[in-house]
Amino acid sequence: MNIGLTGGIATGKSTVANLLARRGALLIDLDRIAREIVEPGMPALDAIARHYGQAILQPDGTLDRKKLGAIVFADPAQRKALEQITHPAIRAVMKERMDSSERQHPERLTVVDVPLLYESNLVSYFERVMVVYVPRREQLRRLMERDKLAAEEAEKRLAAQMDIEDKKVRADYVIDNSGSLEETERQVDRFWREMGLA
């Protein structure tokens, strides 16, 4: 069985993913795949450099994420262009790893951590979707603190994603991560038991 794990930026998806992995789930992290496909020598990085110019590369040939982020978060058309380059490559690797997990460990839960699951229309890839939730105001506070962003910059990043309340409504499972770690763990344990995995 598999689930798509999503939420919003700074809601605590990684925390919940790690809690699930500790209980025996196999974890596929799309952020990690997204980094892999833009390593030097990969076709996606070449396409990004052609579209945005060599200025988005660091002297060692790696992607300058800050420069690229400043461009794509300021302009929806540029963000769309980036997605058209990266999303097909990310999906191909994700599907390959999901199939491999299913073949090698059919008895285990495969959790795919997908930051933009709804925005990228990936719901059909998963049997169920779990959303890690915190109220928007708390999400904004955490993002500003975590990434050392001014409120305006943090708001831009939140605006680039579907509103967390909309994601919450669409989810099969919701983990409310606005309380203590212990409260989050209890919800994960409840989910684990309900899935018959305990």
XYZ file of C-alpha atoms in Angstrom:
198
model
C 0.000 0.000 0.000
C 1.116 3.580 -0.555
C 0.135 7.023 0.637
C 1.028 10.458 -0.626
C 2.201 12.658 2.232
C 1.781 16.392 1.712
C 1.021 19.637 3.509
C 2.332 23.127 3.052
C 5.743 24.684 3.337
C 6.828 24.654 7.020
C 3.922 22.500 8.249
C 6.208 19.666 9.388
C 5.972 17.052 6.625
C 9.525 15.872 7.308
C 8.731 15.335 10.990
C 5.711 13.175 10.142
C 7.617 11.351 7.377
C 10.345 10.453 9.882
C 7.776 9.267 12.440
C 6.224 6.985 9.803
C 9.645 5.709 8.694
C 10.549 4.909 12.316
C 7.448 2.719 12.469
C 8.556 0.773 9.401
C 7.274 2.726 6.391
C 9.427 2.978 3.284
C 10.008 6.653 2.502
C 10.355 8.240 -0.929
C 11.198 11.944 -0.663
C 10.361 14.060 -3.707
C 12.493 16.960 -2.430
C 15.479 14.607 -2.506
C 14.554 13.415 -6.009
C 14.144 17.061 -7.083
C 17.726 17.730 -5.916
C 19.050 14.600 -7.656
C 17.600 15.512 -11.056
C 19.332 18.930 -11.050
C 22.817 17.701 -10.188
C 25.586 18.629 -12.643
C 25.401 16.533 -15.792
C 21.675 15.825 -15.457
C 19.446 16.805 -18.424
C 17.084 18.859 -16.213
C 19.923 21.120 -14.995
C 21.047 21.731 -18.573
C 17.478 22.679 -19.543
C 17.174 25.037 -16.538
C 20.464 26.774 -17.427
C 19.323 27.162 -21.043
C 16.020 28.724 -19.943
C 17.201 30.970 -17.070
C 20.773 31.628 -18.157
C 24.161 30.606 -16.752
C 23.748 33.112 -13.880
C 21.659 30.554 -11.983
C 24.697 28.239 -11.812
C 27.377 28.502 -9.147
C 31.063 28.527 -10.191
C 31.286 24.750 -9.561
C 28.388 24.094 -11.966
C 25.786 23.359 -9.291
C 22.405 25.071 -9.192
C 22.226 28.341 -7.237
C 18.890 27.634 -5.545
C 18.611 31.078 -3.977
C 18.968 32.868 -7.330
C 16.543 30.523 -9.046
C 14.103 30.798 -6.120
C 14.137 34.594 -6.321
C 13.170 34.373 -10.006
C 10.441 31.727 -9.787
C 8.753 32.937 -6.606
C 8.465 36.449 -8.058
C 6.921 35.397 -11.369
C 4.253 32.678 -11.786
C 5.139 32.238 -15.485
C 8.773 31.533 -14.598
C 7.676 29.083 -11.880
C 5.487 27.301 -14.441
C 8.423 27.094 -16.857
C 10.586 25.518 -14.151
C 7.852 22.989 -13.325
C 7.577 22.007 -16.995
C 11.282 21.158 -16.952
C 11.497 19.383 -13.600
C 8.137 17.694 -12.987
C 8.315 15.013 -15.724
C 11.796 13.956 -14.548
C 10.709 13.896 -10.884
C 7.572 11.854 -11.672
C 9.536 9.276 -13.650
C 11.961 8.663 -10.756
C 9.111 8.669 -8.197
C 7.118 6.051 -10.147
C 10.195 3.880 -10.620
C 10.938 3.940 -6.855
C 7.287 3.297 -5.910
C 7.156 0.275 -8.237
C 10.438 -1.005 -6.814
C 9.179 -0.649 -3.201
C 5.953 -2.458 -4.069
C 7.838 -5.325 -5.735
C 10.475 -5.734 -3.021
C 8.342 -5.026 0.082
C 4.637 -5.533 -0.722
C 3.812 -5.911 2.983
C 5.165 -2.483 3.960
C 3.591 0.957 3.666
C 5.281 3.179 1.090
C 5.090 6.863 2.021
C 5.834 9.354 -0.752
C 6.607 12.836 0.614
C 5.220 15.187 -2.074
C 5.289 18.907 -1.186
C 3.091 19.958 -4.153
C 0.928 16.844 -4.468
C -2.353 18.652 -5.196
C -0.767 21.488 -7.174
C 0.985 18.940 -9.429
C -2.128 16.772 -9.917
C -0.466 13.672 -8.464
C -3.419 12.382 -6.398
C -4.069 9.523 -8.844
C -0.649 7.996 -8.069
C -1.683 7.217 -4.482
C -4.170 4.989 -2.694
C -4.648 7.610 0.044
C -3.397 11.128 0.814
C -2.248 12.353 4.234
C -1.976 16.101 4.886
C 0.244 17.531 7.622
C -1.614 20.603 8.834
C -0.933 23.751 10.835
C -3.085 26.903 10.641
C -1.849 29.405 8.059
C -0.738 31.999 10.610
C 1.444 29.389 12.328
C 2.717 28.210 8.941
C 3.787 31.784 8.105
C 5.509 32.217 11.491
C 7.417 28.931 11.147
C 8.476 29.696 7.582
C 9.799 33.152 8.515
C 11.691 31.687 11.460
C 13.038 28.622 9.642
C 14.183 30.342 6.437
C 14.952 33.762 7.979
C 12.480 35.444 5.611
C 10.723 38.779 5.853
C 6.919 38.524 6.059
C 6.467 39.689 2.456
C 8.851 37.046 1.074
C 7.271 34.315 3.214
C 3.788 35.351 2.019
C 4.962 35.022 -1.609
C 6.093 31.460 -0.948
C 2.808 30.541 0.723
C 0.875 32.133 -2.156
C 2.753 29.853 -4.590
C 1.040 26.823 -3.006
C -2.575 25.766 -2.574
C -3.970 27.097 0.714
C -3.405 24.657 3.580
C -7.125 24.759 4.491
C -8.023 23.503 0.984
C -5.514 20.666 1.324
C -6.931 19.727 4.715
C -10.444 19.382 3.270
C -9.257 17.128 0.412
C -7.166 14.773 2.562
C -8.016 11.179 3.460
C -5.991 11.619 6.680
C -4.997 14.806 8.512
C -2.161 15.046 11.027
C -2.508 18.307 12.970
C 1.079 19.305 13.706
C 0.307 22.578 15.499
C 0.727 21.092 18.990
C 3.563 19.224 20.677
C 5.635 16.474 19.089
C 3.957 14.019 21.474
C 0.515 15.031 20.146
C 1.731 14.531 16.584
C 3.169 11.121 17.504
C -0.152 10.046 19.017
C -1.952 10.892 15.773
C 0.633 8.946 13.743
C 0.241 5.955 16.086
C -3.544 6.102 15.680
C -3.160 6.162 11.886
C -0.709 3.230 12.050
C -3.176 1.157 14.095
C -6.148 2.051 11.876
C -4.171 0.933 8.829
C -3.588 -2.440 10.521
C 0.168 -1.883 10.526
C 0.752 -2.076 14.290
